[in-house]
Amino acid sequence: MTGRLNDALRRVPVWPLYIAGAVPPLWWLWLGLTGGLGVEPIEALEHRLGELALQVLIAGLCVTPLRRHLGVNLIRFRRALGILAFSYVLLHLLVWLALDVQIPAQIWADIAKRPYITVGMAGFVLLLPLVATSNDRAVRWLGPRWRRLHRLTYLAVLLGAIHYVMLAKGFQIEPLLYLGGIVVLLALRLPVRRRLLPA
């Protein structure tokens, strides 16, 4: 059963994922321009992009546990998921910079004084070397170091979830569910050590 599914997945091209991934931001931009995002369109757009980025990062984290525990191999789609997630994070940041704050001095003040922005910015900075080395040439050049470098993904996703929890006003269960899900997925990636029982 799993073998048939993996054979079918190998025949699925990656490029439609990029096209599908471009639809939500364009649709939300259209809604924002036409009044479909409510009375606070900038805040709504910012929130939706950030949440989508976190969802796609979580989808990327699911790839290894799915292969390890269920035998489903989605590894060929992981790079596309990473690039799309970074694109959403970048758009989330640009909406905040260009449409929300707009004042350079205020931007630096917010990063320094507001912990949830500091945490979110730290997560974004961690993603920069990952997206810069998400090509075959970088994989060949870095060799074994590439895998160690890309473990920064785990910390970046965790910081993104913490950013979401800190951003939420009052007690909200949804950000906590994201954080809990990420912790579980990270735990599933830990190597399993079997104890040798005495005969």
XYZ file of C-alpha atoms in Angstrom:
199
model
C 0.000 0.000 0.000
C 2.704 2.481 1.036
C 4.858 1.399 -1.895
C 2.079 2.205 -4.360
C 1.526 5.590 -2.736
C 5.237 6.436 -2.922
C 5.360 5.324 -6.574
C 2.445 7.629 -7.329
C 4.071 10.511 -5.424
C 7.286 10.128 -7.434
C 5.296 10.837 -10.588
C 3.818 14.049 -9.197
C 5.825 17.127 -10.334
C 6.878 19.698 -7.748
C 6.143 22.852 -9.764
C 2.326 22.822 -9.220
C 3.048 23.248 -5.504
C 4.673 26.616 -6.203
C 1.701 27.720 -8.310
C -0.789 26.620 -5.657
C 1.333 28.320 -3.009
C 1.124 31.661 -4.821
C -2.686 31.675 -4.778
C -3.447 32.535 -1.101
C -1.282 35.707 -0.878
C -2.617 37.007 -4.202
C -6.193 36.258 -3.182
C -5.776 37.957 0.190
C -4.179 40.973 -1.474
C -7.179 41.232 -3.782
C -9.539 40.949 -0.820
C -7.598 43.654 0.995
C -7.820 46.007 -1.966
C -11.538 45.396 -2.429
C -12.580 45.588 1.222
C -12.894 41.862 1.781
C -10.572 41.686 4.800
C -12.705 43.711 7.172
C -12.067 47.043 8.846
C -8.369 46.269 9.524
C -7.161 44.822 6.199
C -3.444 45.319 6.903
C -3.631 43.542 10.244
C -5.719 40.748 8.710
C -3.281 40.292 5.812
C -0.324 40.316 8.187
C -1.948 37.714 10.430
C -3.004 35.402 7.604
C 0.446 35.416 6.006
C 2.135 34.668 9.323
C -0.263 31.844 10.129
C 0.126 30.345 6.646
C 3.920 30.493 6.994
C 3.695 28.582 10.266
C 1.357 25.997 8.737
C 3.707 25.337 5.813
C 6.721 25.138 8.141
C 4.809 22.551 10.162
C 4.042 20.648 6.944
C 7.786 20.578 6.257
C 8.418 19.202 9.739
C 5.939 16.385 9.031
C 8.004 14.981 6.149
C 10.561 13.059 8.206
C 8.106 11.582 10.774
C 5.804 10.474 7.949
C 8.674 8.660 6.255
C 10.103 7.238 9.488
C 6.877 6.062 11.116
C 4.444 5.511 8.216
C 6.776 4.920 5.265
C 5.266 7.786 3.226
C 8.048 9.540 1.301
C 7.414 13.248 0.637
C 11.073 14.258 0.728
C 11.043 15.629 -2.821
C 8.471 18.244 -1.799
C 10.307 19.450 1.314
C 12.446 22.058 -0.477
C 9.381 23.607 -2.116
C 7.609 23.728 1.251
C 10.613 25.465 2.783
C 10.840 28.054 0.019
C 7.106 28.750 0.165
C 7.216 29.080 3.953
C 10.089 31.561 3.734
C 8.193 33.516 1.068
C 5.183 33.812 3.368
C 7.376 34.874 6.295
C 9.022 37.498 4.086
C 5.646 38.801 2.902
C 4.420 38.842 6.515
C 7.453 40.933 7.438
C 7.086 43.266 4.442
C 3.433 43.943 5.233
C 4.446 44.863 8.783
C 7.348 47.040 7.601
C 5.820 48.788 4.601
C 2.111 48.935 5.381
C 1.814 48.766 9.149
C 4.730 50.600 10.805
C 6.258 52.493 7.844
C 8.553 54.626 10.062
C 12.157 53.235 10.118
C 12.921 54.558 13.611
C 9.737 52.969 14.953
C 10.639 49.644 13.332
C 13.938 49.393 15.218
C 12.277 50.547 18.433
C 9.608 47.833 18.112
C 12.194 45.124 17.438
C 14.171 46.157 20.513
C 11.292 46.800 22.921
C 8.569 44.333 22.001
C 9.592 40.741 22.867
C 7.187 39.064 20.439
C 8.679 41.088 17.559
C 12.223 40.311 18.749
C 11.417 36.591 18.785
C 9.749 36.713 15.375
C 12.666 38.616 13.865
C 15.128 36.097 15.320
C 13.184 33.299 13.622
C 13.285 35.182 10.311
C 17.059 35.741 10.574
C 17.569 32.003 11.168
C 15.675 31.242 7.952
C 17.968 33.428 5.809
C 20.951 31.042 5.601
C 18.552 28.151 5.050
C 16.863 29.656 2.003
C 20.247 30.847 0.682
C 21.531 27.250 0.731
C 18.340 25.542 -0.499
C 19.828 24.665 -3.888
C 21.763 21.678 -5.214
C 24.969 23.642 -5.611
C 24.968 24.624 -1.931
C 24.258 21.022 -0.917
C 27.295 19.814 -2.877
C 29.517 22.645 -1.604
C 28.612 22.258 2.058
C 28.559 18.471 2.091
C 27.729 17.050 5.560
C 27.638 20.592 6.965
C 24.478 21.285 4.958
C 22.396 18.937 7.098
C 23.772 20.427 10.319
C 23.075 23.967 9.076
C 19.497 23.123 8.156
C 18.782 21.922 11.676
C 18.306 25.631 12.354
C 14.857 25.038 10.856
C 13.755 23.444 14.117
C 14.660 26.509 16.169
C 13.193 28.881 13.564
C 9.829 27.063 13.576
C 9.801 26.972 17.368
C 10.494 30.708 17.516
C 7.697 31.291 15.014
C 5.243 29.440 17.235
C 6.413 31.318 20.336
C 6.022 34.578 18.389
C 2.423 33.596 17.629
C 1.679 32.703 21.262
C 3.160 35.981 22.516
C 1.278 37.951 19.871
C -2.116 36.552 20.858
C -4.248 38.847 22.989
C -5.467 37.101 26.099
C -5.722 33.322 26.377
C -6.186 31.743 22.942
C -6.024 28.010 22.375
C -5.068 28.088 18.676
C -1.511 29.454 19.085
C -0.920 26.946 21.889
C -2.064 24.115 19.607
C 0.464 25.223 16.993
C 3.218 25.295 19.605
C 2.209 21.921 21.020
C 2.075 20.346 17.566
C 5.546 21.632 16.746
C 6.958 20.287 20.017
C 5.452 16.863 19.244
C 6.853 16.869 15.695
C 10.296 17.824 16.965
C 10.110 15.054 19.568
C 9.257 12.539 16.840
C 12.501 13.444 15.078
C 14.606 12.441 18.055
C 16.533 9.191 17.535
C 14.972 6.207 19.240
C 17.396 4.406 21.527
C 16.490 0.824 22.293
C 17.553 -0.609 25.583
C 19.141 -4.017 25.512
C 17.174 -6.107 27.971
C 19.046 -8.793 29.908
C 18.383 -12.317 28.661
